[in-house]
């Protein structure tokens, strides 16, 4: 490209069409790329400056369209879309694959004893609590008390569910005990995510018109967003935690293969499951105005009567 880069490239939106699953998948393969975890603070800061300057109409000399999009995806992988704050490393979606490789592999391997189940479920839900808080929607923080309550409820729910299913599985065929981690994780997601995002359910998340003008906050939008995230998170766990147990059970009598191939299968599934399940729903979700709270509907009719659909960040 010759000359200065034009200012009409819309980097507020993803590079690919978010109206299609393939477009969303391409987007999330970039956002969840594990290599982003290894980027230095200087690289992240340079990406932030490049993106924010471009949005303000300032183009760095020599900046190309490809390098602008690269900076945008580096920025998106490390900075919260609503607050603009740098996210804690293990809470970023780019850390999902390397972190879950260790945790999921351990849960699938050490599931036979009660102490092992309790320990690894606690580790997993502690990690999930960080991820859920880091990737919440909206710009209002949780208080320390709310955060502590959410963490305790989520981890306790996961451990109780895991122990309950482990007890039940003891009376079923041996392979069923291998599904203890998956059932516990699926149930815990239904507890962890709503609790870690409880403020959104109470006070709502920001909703905007198609031009990103903020129209108010909606608890109903928060419910839809959280439900979509729960479905995506459970979907991520299916290929990594529901398929490997079958493989590992078949290799039970082959010690070397059990140790090496089972975890490797889990790791392979995680690489693809994370971005593909993130792509199940658009990041910028939508809802008709008629589905919002009556008082918010009235407000929108007053300040933006032409608006029939609102948009919001569903979180991850």
PDB file of C-alpha atoms in Angstrom:
ATOM      1  CA  UNK A   1       0.000   0.000   0.000  1.00  0.00           C
ATOM      2  CA  UNK A   2       1.387   3.400  -0.919  1.00  0.00           C
ATOM      3  CA  UNK A   3       0.889   6.631   0.964  1.00  0.00           C
ATOM      4  CA  UNK A   4      -0.597   7.068   4.401  1.00  0.00           C
ATOM      5  CA  UNK A   5      -3.057   4.479   5.673  1.00  0.00           C
ATOM      6  CA  UNK A   6      -6.684   5.741   5.338  1.00  0.00           C
ATOM      7  CA  UNK A   7      -8.695   6.338   8.511  1.00  0.00           C
ATOM      8  CA  UNK A   8     -11.842   4.522   7.389  1.00  0.00           C
ATOM      9  CA  UNK A   9     -10.821   1.021   8.509  1.00  0.00           C
ATOM     10  CA  UNK A  10     -13.302  -0.045  11.196  1.00  0.00           C
ATOM     11  CA  UNK A  11     -11.114  -1.665  13.835  1.00  0.00           C
ATOM     12  CA  UNK A  12     -13.875  -1.373  16.423  1.00  0.00           C
ATOM     13  CA  UNK A  13     -15.287  -4.488  14.801  1.00  0.00           C
ATOM     14  CA  UNK A  14     -13.535  -7.799  13.992  1.00  0.00           C
ATOM     15  CA  UNK A  15     -11.839  -8.192  10.624  1.00  0.00           C
ATOM     16  CA  UNK A  16     -14.149 -11.020   9.573  1.00  0.00           C
ATOM     17  CA  UNK A  17     -17.936 -11.102   9.163  1.00  0.00           C
ATOM     18  CA  UNK A  18     -19.396 -11.835  12.598  1.00  0.00           C
ATOM     19  CA  UNK A  19     -22.735 -12.768  11.071  1.00  0.00           C
ATOM     20  CA  UNK A  20     -21.319 -16.173  10.110  1.00  0.00           C
ATOM     21  CA  UNK A  21     -19.846 -18.942  12.235  1.00  0.00           C
ATOM     22  CA  UNK A  22     -16.722 -19.143  10.052  1.00  0.00           C
ATOM     23  CA  UNK A  23     -16.138 -15.419  10.395  1.00  0.00           C
ATOM     24  CA  UNK A  24     -16.452 -15.628  14.175  1.00  0.00           C
ATOM     25  CA  UNK A  25     -14.181 -18.696  14.234  1.00  0.00           C
ATOM     26  CA  UNK A  26     -11.454 -16.854  12.318  1.00  0.00           C
ATOM     27  CA  UNK A  27     -11.783 -13.969  14.770  1.00  0.00           C
ATOM     28  CA  UNK A  28     -11.479 -16.162  17.859  1.00  0.00           C
ATOM     29  CA  UNK A  29      -8.601 -18.213  16.486  1.00  0.00           C
ATOM     30  CA  UNK A  30      -6.723 -14.895  16.514  1.00  0.00           C
ATOM     31  CA  UNK A  31      -7.950 -13.744  19.939  1.00  0.00           C
ATOM     32  CA  UNK A  32      -7.311 -17.101  21.664  1.00  0.00           C
ATOM     33  CA  UNK A  33      -3.956 -17.759  20.002  1.00  0.00           C
ATOM     34  CA  UNK A  34      -1.806 -19.117  22.889  1.00  0.00           C
ATOM     35  CA  UNK A  35       1.265 -17.364  21.497  1.00  0.00           C
ATOM     36  CA  UNK A  36      -0.254 -14.051  22.614  1.00  0.00           C
ATOM     37  CA  UNK A  37       0.450 -15.025  26.227  1.00  0.00           C
ATOM     38  CA  UNK A  38       4.188 -14.815  25.496  1.00  0.00           C
ATOM     39  CA  UNK A  39       4.068 -11.245  24.178  1.00  0.00           C
ATOM     40  CA  UNK A  40       6.072  -8.725  26.189  1.00  0.00           C
ATOM     41  CA  UNK A  41       4.597  -5.728  27.995  1.00  0.00           C
ATOM     42  CA  UNK A  42       6.342  -3.490  25.463  1.00  0.00           C
ATOM     43  CA  UNK A  43       4.638  -5.292  22.553  1.00  0.00           C
ATOM     44  CA  UNK A  44       1.229  -5.015  24.221  1.00  0.00           C
ATOM     45  CA  UNK A  45       1.750  -1.343  24.974  1.00  0.00           C
ATOM     46  CA  UNK A  46       2.850  -0.658  21.396  1.00  0.00           C
ATOM     47  CA  UNK A  47      -0.305  -2.391  20.115  1.00  0.00           C
ATOM     48  CA  UNK A  48      -2.454  -0.350  22.518  1.00  0.00           C
ATOM     49  CA  UNK A  49      -0.901   2.925  21.399  1.00  0.00           C
ATOM     50  CA  UNK A  50      -1.249   1.969  17.717  1.00  0.00           C
ATOM     51  CA  UNK A  51      -4.934   1.063  18.087  1.00  0.00           C
ATOM     52  CA  UNK A  52      -5.917   4.024  20.269  1.00  0.00           C
ATOM     53  CA  UNK A  53      -4.012   6.499  18.097  1.00  0.00           C
ATOM     54  CA  UNK A  54      -5.639   5.149  14.946  1.00  0.00           C
ATOM     55  CA  UNK A  55      -9.067   5.493  16.539  1.00  0.00           C
ATOM     56  CA  UNK A  56      -8.150   9.094  17.360  1.00  0.00           C
ATOM     57  CA  UNK A  57      -7.103   9.754  13.755  1.00  0.00           C
ATOM     58  CA  UNK A  58      -3.349   9.449  14.285  1.00  0.00           C
ATOM     59  CA  UNK A  59      -1.519   7.096  11.930  1.00  0.00           C
ATOM     60  CA  UNK A  60       1.980   5.924  12.807  1.00  0.00           C
ATOM     61  CA  UNK A  61       4.387   6.415   9.879  1.00  0.00           C
ATOM     62  CA  UNK A  62       4.811   3.226   7.871  1.00  0.00           C
ATOM     63  CA  UNK A  63       1.711   1.592   9.347  1.00  0.00           C
ATOM     64  CA  UNK A  64       0.077  -0.868   6.925  1.00  0.00           C
ATOM     65  CA  UNK A  65      -3.411  -2.332   7.030  1.00  0.00           C
ATOM     66  CA  UNK A  66      -2.094  -5.789   7.945  1.00  0.00           C
ATOM     67  CA  UNK A  67       0.055  -4.423  10.764  1.00  0.00           C
ATOM     68  CA  UNK A  68      -2.930  -2.399  12.013  1.00  0.00           C
ATOM     69  CA  UNK A  69      -5.095  -5.520  12.182  1.00  0.00           C
ATOM     70  CA  UNK A  70      -2.278  -7.421  13.871  1.00  0.00           C
ATOM     71  CA  UNK A  71      -2.029  -4.686  16.500  1.00  0.00           C
ATOM     72  CA  UNK A  72      -5.807  -4.750  16.935  1.00  0.00           C
ATOM     73  CA  UNK A  73      -5.816  -8.493  17.679  1.00  0.00           C
ATOM     74  CA  UNK A  74      -2.864  -8.237  20.037  1.00  0.00           C
ATOM     75  CA  UNK A  75      -4.774  -5.435  21.782  1.00  0.00           C
ATOM     76  CA  UNK A  76      -8.015  -7.441  21.901  1.00  0.00           C
ATOM     77  CA  UNK A  77      -6.231 -10.449  23.391  1.00  0.00           C
ATOM     78  CA  UNK A  78      -4.897  -8.490  26.366  1.00  0.00           C
ATOM     79  CA  UNK A  79      -7.209  -5.528  27.053  1.00  0.00           C
ATOM     80  CA  UNK A  80     -10.821  -5.618  28.252  1.00  0.00           C
ATOM     81  CA  UNK A  81     -13.230  -4.430  25.521  1.00  0.00           C
ATOM     82  CA  UNK A  82     -15.358  -2.335  27.909  1.00  0.00           C
ATOM     83  CA  UNK A  83     -12.900  -0.974  30.475  1.00  0.00           C
ATOM     84  CA  UNK A  84      -9.754  -0.891  28.336  1.00  0.00           C
ATOM     85  CA  UNK A  85      -7.781  -2.275  31.287  1.00  0.00           C
ATOM     86  CA  UNK A  86      -4.996  -4.794  30.757  1.00  0.00           C
ATOM     87  CA  UNK A  87      -6.335  -8.195  31.820  1.00  0.00           C
ATOM     88  CA  UNK A  88      -4.465 -10.495  34.190  1.00  0.00           C
ATOM     89  CA  UNK A  89      -2.471 -12.999  32.116  1.00  0.00           C
ATOM     90  CA  UNK A  90      -4.150 -16.240  33.227  1.00  0.00           C
ATOM     91  CA  UNK A  91      -7.572 -14.661  32.782  1.00  0.00           C
ATOM     92  CA  UNK A  92      -7.077 -13.902  29.096  1.00  0.00           C
ATOM     93  CA  UNK A  93      -8.711 -16.192  26.556  1.00  0.00           C
ATOM     94  CA  UNK A  94      -5.282 -16.693  24.965  1.00  0.00           C
ATOM     95  CA  UNK A  95      -4.264 -18.470  28.192  1.00  0.00           C
ATOM     96  CA  UNK A  96      -7.192 -20.904  28.022  1.00  0.00           C
ATOM     97  CA  UNK A  97      -5.427 -23.618  26.027  1.00  0.00           C
ATOM     98  CA  UNK A  98      -2.123 -23.780  27.966  1.00  0.00           C
ATOM     99  CA  UNK A  99      -3.846 -23.465  31.367  1.00  0.00           C
ATOM    100  CA  UNK A 100      -6.588 -25.980  30.570  1.00  0.00           C
ATOM    101  CA  UNK A 101      -4.083 -28.436  29.113  1.00  0.00           C
ATOM    102  CA  UNK A 102      -2.544 -28.820  32.562  1.00  0.00           C
ATOM    103  CA  UNK A 103      -5.732 -28.657  34.604  1.00  0.00           C
ATOM    104  CA  UNK A 104      -7.958 -30.805  32.378  1.00  0.00           C
ATOM    105  CA  UNK A 105      -5.226 -33.393  31.869  1.00  0.00           C
ATOM    106  CA  UNK A 106      -4.806 -33.646  35.634  1.00  0.00           C
ATOM    107  CA  UNK A 107      -8.545 -33.950  36.279  1.00  0.00           C
ATOM    108  CA  UNK A 108      -8.813 -36.756  33.715  1.00  0.00           C
ATOM    109  CA  UNK A 109      -5.799 -38.557  35.149  1.00  0.00           C
ATOM    110  CA  UNK A 110      -6.297 -38.118  38.914  1.00  0.00           C
ATOM    111  CA  UNK A 111      -9.977 -38.892  39.395  1.00  0.00           C
ATOM    112  CA  UNK A 112      -9.961 -42.081  41.440  1.00  0.00           C
ATOM    113  CA  UNK A 113      -9.524 -40.722  44.975  1.00  0.00           C
ATOM    114  CA  UNK A 114     -11.642 -38.196  46.841  1.00  0.00           C
ATOM    115  CA  UNK A 115      -8.692 -35.917  47.793  1.00  0.00           C
ATOM    116  CA  UNK A 116      -7.592 -35.786  44.144  1.00  0.00           C
ATOM    117  CA  UNK A 117     -11.116 -34.920  42.944  1.00  0.00           C
ATOM    118  CA  UNK A 118     -11.478 -32.197  45.579  1.00  0.00           C
ATOM    119  CA  UNK A 119      -8.045 -30.698  44.868  1.00  0.00           C
ATOM    120  CA  UNK A 120      -8.297 -30.561  41.079  1.00  0.00           C
ATOM    121  CA  UNK A 121     -11.882 -29.290  41.103  1.00  0.00           C
ATOM    122  CA  UNK A 122     -10.772 -26.533  43.465  1.00  0.00           C
ATOM    123  CA  UNK A 123      -7.842 -25.680  41.169  1.00  0.00           C
ATOM    124  CA  UNK A 124     -10.096 -25.673  38.101  1.00  0.00           C
ATOM    125  CA  UNK A 125     -12.804 -23.509  39.631  1.00  0.00           C
ATOM    126  CA  UNK A 126     -10.253 -21.102  41.049  1.00  0.00           C
ATOM    127  CA  UNK A 127      -8.896 -20.695  37.544  1.00  0.00           C
ATOM    128  CA  UNK A 128     -12.420 -20.366  36.101  1.00  0.00           C
ATOM    129  CA  UNK A 129     -13.273 -17.706  38.679  1.00  0.00           C
ATOM    130  CA  UNK A 130     -10.335 -15.625  37.450  1.00  0.00           C
ATOM    131  CA  UNK A 131     -11.356 -16.148  33.801  1.00  0.00           C
ATOM    132  CA  UNK A 132     -15.027 -15.344  34.434  1.00  0.00           C
ATOM    133  CA  UNK A 133     -14.255 -12.154  36.322  1.00  0.00           C
ATOM    134  CA  UNK A 134     -11.608 -11.058  33.822  1.00  0.00           C
ATOM    135  CA  UNK A 135     -13.939 -11.577  30.838  1.00  0.00           C
ATOM    136  CA  UNK A 136     -17.099 -10.159  32.394  1.00  0.00           C
ATOM    137  CA  UNK A 137     -19.272  -7.792  30.404  1.00  0.00           C
ATOM    138  CA  UNK A 138     -19.618  -4.142  31.369  1.00  0.00           C
ATOM    139  CA  UNK A 139     -17.387  -1.697  33.172  1.00  0.00           C
ATOM    140  CA  UNK A 140     -18.628  -1.922  36.785  1.00  0.00           C
ATOM    141  CA  UNK A 141     -16.369  -3.901  39.154  1.00  0.00           C
ATOM    142  CA  UNK A 142     -17.456  -6.407  41.802  1.00  0.00           C
ATOM    143  CA  UNK A 143     -16.810  -5.587  45.447  1.00  0.00           C
ATOM    144  CA  UNK A 144     -14.398  -7.751  47.441  1.00  0.00           C
ATOM    145  CA  UNK A 145     -17.361  -9.300  49.322  1.00  0.00           C
ATOM    146  CA  UNK A 146     -19.214 -10.120  46.105  1.00  0.00           C
ATOM    147  CA  UNK A 147     -16.062 -11.601  44.592  1.00  0.00           C
ATOM    148  CA  UNK A 148     -15.391 -13.710  47.685  1.00  0.00           C
ATOM    149  CA  UNK A 149     -18.984 -14.986  47.849  1.00  0.00           C
ATOM    150  CA  UNK A 150     -18.967 -15.883  44.161  1.00  0.00           C
ATOM    151  CA  UNK A 151     -15.671 -17.736  44.486  1.00  0.00           C
ATOM    152  CA  UNK A 152     -16.755 -19.756  47.526  1.00  0.00           C
ATOM    153  CA  UNK A 153     -20.132 -20.695  45.998  1.00  0.00           C
ATOM    154  CA  UNK A 154     -18.611 -21.698  42.656  1.00  0.00           C
ATOM    155  CA  UNK A 155     -15.810 -23.831  44.079  1.00  0.00           C
ATOM    156  CA  UNK A 156     -18.069 -25.447  46.688  1.00  0.00           C
ATOM    157  CA  UNK A 157     -20.687 -26.267  44.054  1.00  0.00           C
ATOM    158  CA  UNK A 158     -18.092 -27.883  41.791  1.00  0.00           C
ATOM    159  CA  UNK A 159     -16.596 -30.011  44.555  1.00  0.00           C
ATOM    160  CA  UNK A 160     -19.991 -31.144  45.883  1.00  0.00           C
ATOM    161  CA  UNK A 161     -21.173 -32.046  42.379  1.00  0.00           C
ATOM    162  CA  UNK A 162     -17.958 -33.931  41.620  1.00  0.00           C
ATOM    163  CA  UNK A 163     -18.108 -35.922  44.855  1.00  0.00           C
ATOM    164  CA  UNK A 164     -21.812 -36.670  44.384  1.00  0.00           C
ATOM    165  CA  UNK A 165     -21.337 -37.959  40.848  1.00  0.00           C
ATOM    166  CA  UNK A 166     -18.204 -39.874  41.889  1.00  0.00           C
ATOM    167  CA  UNK A 167     -20.263 -41.670  44.534  1.00  0.00           C
ATOM    168  CA  UNK A 168     -22.977 -42.436  41.987  1.00  0.00           C
ATOM    169  CA  UNK A 169     -20.473 -43.566  39.362  1.00  0.00           C
ATOM    170  CA  UNK A 170     -19.024 -46.103  41.796  1.00  0.00           C
ATOM    171  CA  UNK A 171     -22.185 -48.171  41.269  1.00  0.00           C
ATOM    172  CA  UNK A 172     -22.049 -47.832  37.485  1.00  0.00           C
ATOM    173  CA  UNK A 173     -19.680 -49.272  34.828  1.00  0.00           C
ATOM    174  CA  UNK A 174     -16.033 -48.193  35.427  1.00  0.00           C
ATOM    175  CA  UNK A 175     -15.960 -45.863  32.424  1.00  0.00           C
ATOM    176  CA  UNK A 176     -18.596 -43.656  34.074  1.00  0.00           C
ATOM    177  CA  UNK A 177     -16.166 -42.614  36.786  1.00  0.00           C
ATOM    178  CA  UNK A 178     -14.015 -41.021  34.083  1.00  0.00           C
ATOM    179  CA  UNK A 179     -16.846 -38.580  33.348  1.00  0.00           C
ATOM    180  CA  UNK A 180     -16.796 -37.195  36.912  1.00  0.00           C
ATOM    181  CA  UNK A 181     -14.605 -34.214  35.871  1.00  0.00           C
ATOM    182  CA  UNK A 182     -16.847 -33.309  32.913  1.00  0.00           C
ATOM    183  CA  UNK A 183     -20.106 -33.458  34.894  1.00  0.00           C
ATOM    184  CA  UNK A 184     -18.567 -31.406  37.699  1.00  0.00           C
ATOM    185  CA  UNK A 185     -17.192 -28.800  35.290  1.00  0.00           C
ATOM    186  CA  UNK A 186     -20.497 -28.513  33.397  1.00  0.00           C
ATOM    187  CA  UNK A 187     -22.445 -28.059  36.639  1.00  0.00           C
ATOM    188  CA  UNK A 188     -19.884 -25.671  38.063  1.00  0.00           C
ATOM    189  CA  UNK A 189     -20.067 -23.468  34.966  1.00  0.00           C
ATOM    190  CA  UNK A 190     -23.768 -23.036  35.675  1.00  0.00           C
ATOM    191  CA  UNK A 191     -22.823 -21.792  39.150  1.00  0.00           C
ATOM    192  CA  UNK A 192     -19.476 -20.069  38.661  1.00  0.00           C
ATOM    193  CA  UNK A 193     -20.322 -17.788  35.743  1.00  0.00           C
ATOM    194  CA  UNK A 194     -23.587 -16.328  37.137  1.00  0.00           C
ATOM    195  CA  UNK A 195     -22.001 -15.798  40.559  1.00  0.00           C
ATOM    196  CA  UNK A 196     -18.869 -14.141  39.186  1.00  0.00           C
ATOM    197  CA  UNK A 197     -21.105 -11.890  37.072  1.00  0.00           C
ATOM    198  CA  UNK A 198     -23.835 -11.397  39.655  1.00  0.00           C
ATOM    199  CA  UNK A 199     -23.575  -7.614  39.531  1.00  0.00           C
ATOM    200  CA  UNK A 200     -24.565  -7.703  35.867  1.00  0.00           C
ATOM    201  CA  UNK A 201     -27.661  -9.768  36.691  1.00  0.00           C
ATOM    202  CA  UNK A 202     -28.681  -7.260  39.358  1.00  0.00           C
ATOM    203  CA  UNK A 203     -27.831  -3.947  37.690  1.00  0.00           C
ATOM    204  CA  UNK A 204     -27.556  -4.901  34.020  1.00  0.00           C
ATOM    205  CA  UNK A 205     -24.896  -4.502  31.331  1.00  0.00           C
ATOM    206  CA  UNK A 206     -24.472  -1.560  28.944  1.00  0.00           C
ATOM    207  CA  UNK A 207     -26.577  -1.703  25.794  1.00  0.00           C
ATOM    208  CA  UNK A 208     -25.949   0.490  22.767  1.00  0.00           C
ATOM    209  CA  UNK A 209     -27.438   1.315  19.394  1.00  0.00           C
ATOM    210  CA  UNK A 210     -25.753   0.273  16.143  1.00  0.00           C
ATOM    211  CA  UNK A 211     -23.468   3.331  16.377  1.00  0.00           C
ATOM    212  CA  UNK A 212     -22.228   2.385  19.868  1.00  0.00           C
ATOM    213  CA  UNK A 213     -24.192   5.121  21.597  1.00  0.00           C
ATOM    214  CA  UNK A 214     -24.896   3.933  25.142  1.00  0.00           C
ATOM    215  CA  UNK A 215     -28.623   3.716  25.851  1.00  0.00           C
ATOM    216  CA  UNK A 216     -28.681   2.259  29.346  1.00  0.00           C
ATOM    217  CA  UNK A 217     -28.119  -0.957  31.329  1.00  0.00           C
ATOM    218  CA  UNK A 218     -30.231  -4.091  31.064  1.00  0.00           C
ATOM    219  CA  UNK A 219     -30.375  -7.135  33.406  1.00  0.00           C
ATOM    220  CA  UNK A 220     -32.277  -9.037  30.688  1.00  0.00           C
ATOM    221  CA  UNK A 221     -29.399  -8.505  28.277  1.00  0.00           C
ATOM    222  CA  UNK A 222     -27.084  -9.749  31.038  1.00  0.00           C
ATOM    223  CA  UNK A 223     -29.126 -12.943  31.412  1.00  0.00           C
ATOM    224  CA  UNK A 224     -28.914 -13.627  27.673  1.00  0.00           C
ATOM    225  CA  UNK A 225     -25.181 -12.883  27.644  1.00  0.00           C
ATOM    226  CA  UNK A 226     -24.438 -15.141  30.616  1.00  0.00           C
ATOM    227  CA  UNK A 227     -26.531 -17.994  29.207  1.00  0.00           C
ATOM    228  CA  UNK A 228     -24.614 -17.838  25.933  1.00  0.00           C
ATOM    229  CA  UNK A 229     -21.287 -17.875  27.786  1.00  0.00           C
ATOM    230  CA  UNK A 230     -22.373 -20.900  29.870  1.00  0.00           C
ATOM    231  CA  UNK A 231     -23.306 -22.829  26.725  1.00  0.00           C
ATOM    232  CA  UNK A 232     -19.969 -21.929  25.110  1.00  0.00           C
ATOM    233  CA  UNK A 233     -17.963 -22.942  28.190  1.00  0.00           C
ATOM    234  CA  UNK A 234     -19.708 -26.304  28.494  1.00  0.00           C
ATOM    235  CA  UNK A 235     -19.158 -26.794  24.773  1.00  0.00           C
ATOM    236  CA  UNK A 236     -15.422 -26.191  25.282  1.00  0.00           C
ATOM    237  CA  UNK A 237     -15.359 -28.962  27.874  1.00  0.00           C
ATOM    238  CA  UNK A 238     -17.151 -31.571  25.736  1.00  0.00           C
ATOM    239  CA  UNK A 239     -14.340 -32.469  23.293  1.00  0.00           C
ATOM    240  CA  UNK A 240     -11.625 -32.099  25.939  1.00  0.00           C
ATOM    241  CA  UNK A 241     -13.356 -33.943  28.802  1.00  0.00           C
ATOM    242  CA  UNK A 242     -16.111 -36.137  27.324  1.00  0.00           C
ATOM    243  CA  UNK A 243     -14.197 -37.722  24.422  1.00  0.00           C
ATOM    244  CA  UNK A 244     -10.748 -38.429  25.977  1.00  0.00           C
ATOM    245  CA  UNK A 245     -12.273 -40.615  28.759  1.00  0.00           C
ATOM    246  CA  UNK A 246     -13.495 -43.037  26.092  1.00  0.00           C
ATOM    247  CA  UNK A 247     -10.034 -43.085  24.488  1.00  0.00           C
ATOM    248  CA  UNK A 248      -8.249 -43.441  27.833  1.00  0.00           C
ATOM    249  CA  UNK A 249     -10.569 -46.239  28.941  1.00  0.00           C
ATOM    250  CA  UNK A 250      -9.771 -48.191  25.752  1.00  0.00           C
ATOM    251  CA  UNK A 251      -6.058 -47.766  26.482  1.00  0.00           C
ATOM    252  CA  UNK A 252      -6.375 -48.656  30.164  1.00  0.00           C
ATOM    253  CA  UNK A 253      -4.268 -51.799  29.923  1.00  0.00           C
ATOM    254  CA  UNK A 254      -1.527 -50.119  27.916  1.00  0.00           C
ATOM    255  CA  UNK A 255       0.314 -48.043  30.479  1.00  0.00           C
ATOM    256  CA  UNK A 256       2.525 -46.079  28.087  1.00  0.00           C
ATOM    257  CA  UNK A 257      -0.309 -45.214  25.744  1.00  0.00           C
ATOM    258  CA  UNK A 258      -2.576 -44.323  28.655  1.00  0.00           C
ATOM    259  CA  UNK A 259      -0.091 -41.800  29.998  1.00  0.00           C
ATOM    260  CA  UNK A 260       0.990 -40.301  26.691  1.00  0.00           C
ATOM    261  CA  UNK A 261      -1.907 -40.497  24.255  1.00  0.00           C
ATOM    262  CA  UNK A 262      -4.789 -39.640  26.587  1.00  0.00           C
ATOM    263  CA  UNK A 263      -3.470 -36.211  27.638  1.00  0.00           C
ATOM    264  CA  UNK A 264      -2.287 -35.521  24.093  1.00  0.00           C
ATOM    265  CA  UNK A 265      -5.790 -36.133  22.754  1.00  0.00           C
ATOM    266  CA  UNK A 266      -7.132 -33.755  25.401  1.00  0.00           C
ATOM    267  CA  UNK A 267      -4.585 -31.094  24.385  1.00  0.00           C
ATOM    268  CA  UNK A 268      -5.417 -31.436  20.690  1.00  0.00           C
ATOM    269  CA  UNK A 269      -9.140 -31.043  21.348  1.00  0.00           C
ATOM    270  CA  UNK A 270      -8.548 -27.934  23.473  1.00  0.00           C
ATOM    271  CA  UNK A 271      -6.624 -26.152  20.709  1.00  0.00           C
ATOM    272  CA  UNK A 272      -9.703 -26.209  18.472  1.00  0.00           C
ATOM    273  CA  UNK A 273     -12.520 -26.313  21.039  1.00  0.00           C
ATOM    274  CA  UNK A 274     -11.687 -22.967  22.645  1.00  0.00           C
ATOM    275  CA  UNK A 275     -11.991 -20.713  19.555  1.00  0.00           C
ATOM    276  CA  UNK A 276     -14.764 -22.751  17.925  1.00  0.00           C
ATOM    277  CA  UNK A 277     -16.972 -22.681  21.035  1.00  0.00           C
ATOM    278  CA  UNK A 278     -16.271 -18.983  21.594  1.00  0.00           C
ATOM    279  CA  UNK A 279     -17.599 -18.562  18.046  1.00  0.00           C
ATOM    280  CA  UNK A 280     -20.966 -20.184  18.775  1.00  0.00           C
ATOM    281  CA  UNK A 281     -22.430 -16.723  19.491  1.00  0.00           C
ATOM    282  CA  UNK A 282     -21.378 -13.255  18.298  1.00  0.00           C
ATOM    283  CA  UNK A 283     -19.198 -11.361  20.767  1.00  0.00           C
ATOM    284  CA  UNK A 284     -21.355  -8.312  20.117  1.00  0.00           C
ATOM    285  CA  UNK A 285     -24.709  -9.853  20.895  1.00  0.00           C
ATOM    286  CA  UNK A 286     -28.080  -8.253  20.205  1.00  0.00           C
ATOM    287  CA  UNK A 287     -31.618  -8.092  21.535  1.00  0.00           C
ATOM    288  CA  UNK A 288     -34.792  -6.404  20.352  1.00  0.00           C
ATOM    289  CA  UNK A 289     -35.874  -3.341  22.283  1.00  0.00           C
ATOM    290  CA  UNK A 290     -39.250  -5.004  22.937  1.00  0.00           C
ATOM    291  CA  UNK A 291     -37.444  -7.700  24.978  1.00  0.00           C
ATOM    292  CA  UNK A 292     -35.851  -5.216  27.361  1.00  0.00           C
ATOM    293  CA  UNK A 293     -37.175  -3.997  30.712  1.00  0.00           C
ATOM    294  CA  UNK A 294     -40.289  -1.748  30.318  1.00  0.00           C
ATOM    295  CA  UNK A 295     -38.582   1.296  31.844  1.00  0.00           C
ATOM    296  CA  UNK A 296     -35.575   0.924  29.542  1.00  0.00           C
ATOM    297  CA  UNK A 297     -37.865   0.489  26.539  1.00  0.00           C
ATOM    298  CA  UNK A 298     -39.542   3.755  27.438  1.00  0.00           C
ATOM    299  CA  UNK A 299     -36.224   5.542  27.816  1.00  0.00           C
ATOM    300  CA  UNK A 300     -34.988   4.302  24.446  1.00  0.00           C
ATOM    301  CA  UNK A 301     -38.210   5.385  22.741  1.00  0.00           C
ATOM    302  CA  UNK A 302     -37.630   8.866  24.128  1.00  0.00           C
ATOM    303  CA  UNK A 303     -33.947   9.313  23.285  1.00  0.00           C
ATOM    304  CA  UNK A 304     -33.681   7.092  20.189  1.00  0.00           C
ATOM    305  CA  UNK A 305     -37.128   6.269  18.770  1.00  0.00           C
ATOM    306  CA  UNK A 306     -35.693   4.775  15.572  1.00  0.00           C
ATOM    307  CA  UNK A 307     -33.766   2.082  17.488  1.00  0.00           C
ATOM    308  CA  UNK A 308     -35.382  -1.364  17.389  1.00  0.00           C
ATOM    309  CA  UNK A 309     -32.352  -3.488  18.312  1.00  0.00           C
ATOM    310  CA  UNK A 310     -29.716  -2.972  20.990  1.00  0.00           C
ATOM    311  CA  UNK A 311     -26.226  -4.447  21.170  1.00  0.00           C
ATOM    312  CA  UNK A 312     -23.986  -5.505  24.038  1.00  0.00           C
ATOM    313  CA  UNK A 313     -20.722  -7.288  24.777  1.00  0.00           C
ATOM    314  CA  UNK A 314     -21.693 -10.759  26.002  1.00  0.00           C
ATOM    315  CA  UNK A 315     -18.305 -11.400  27.591  1.00  0.00           C
ATOM    316  CA  UNK A 316     -16.349 -14.614  27.223  1.00  0.00           C
TER     317      UNK A 316
END
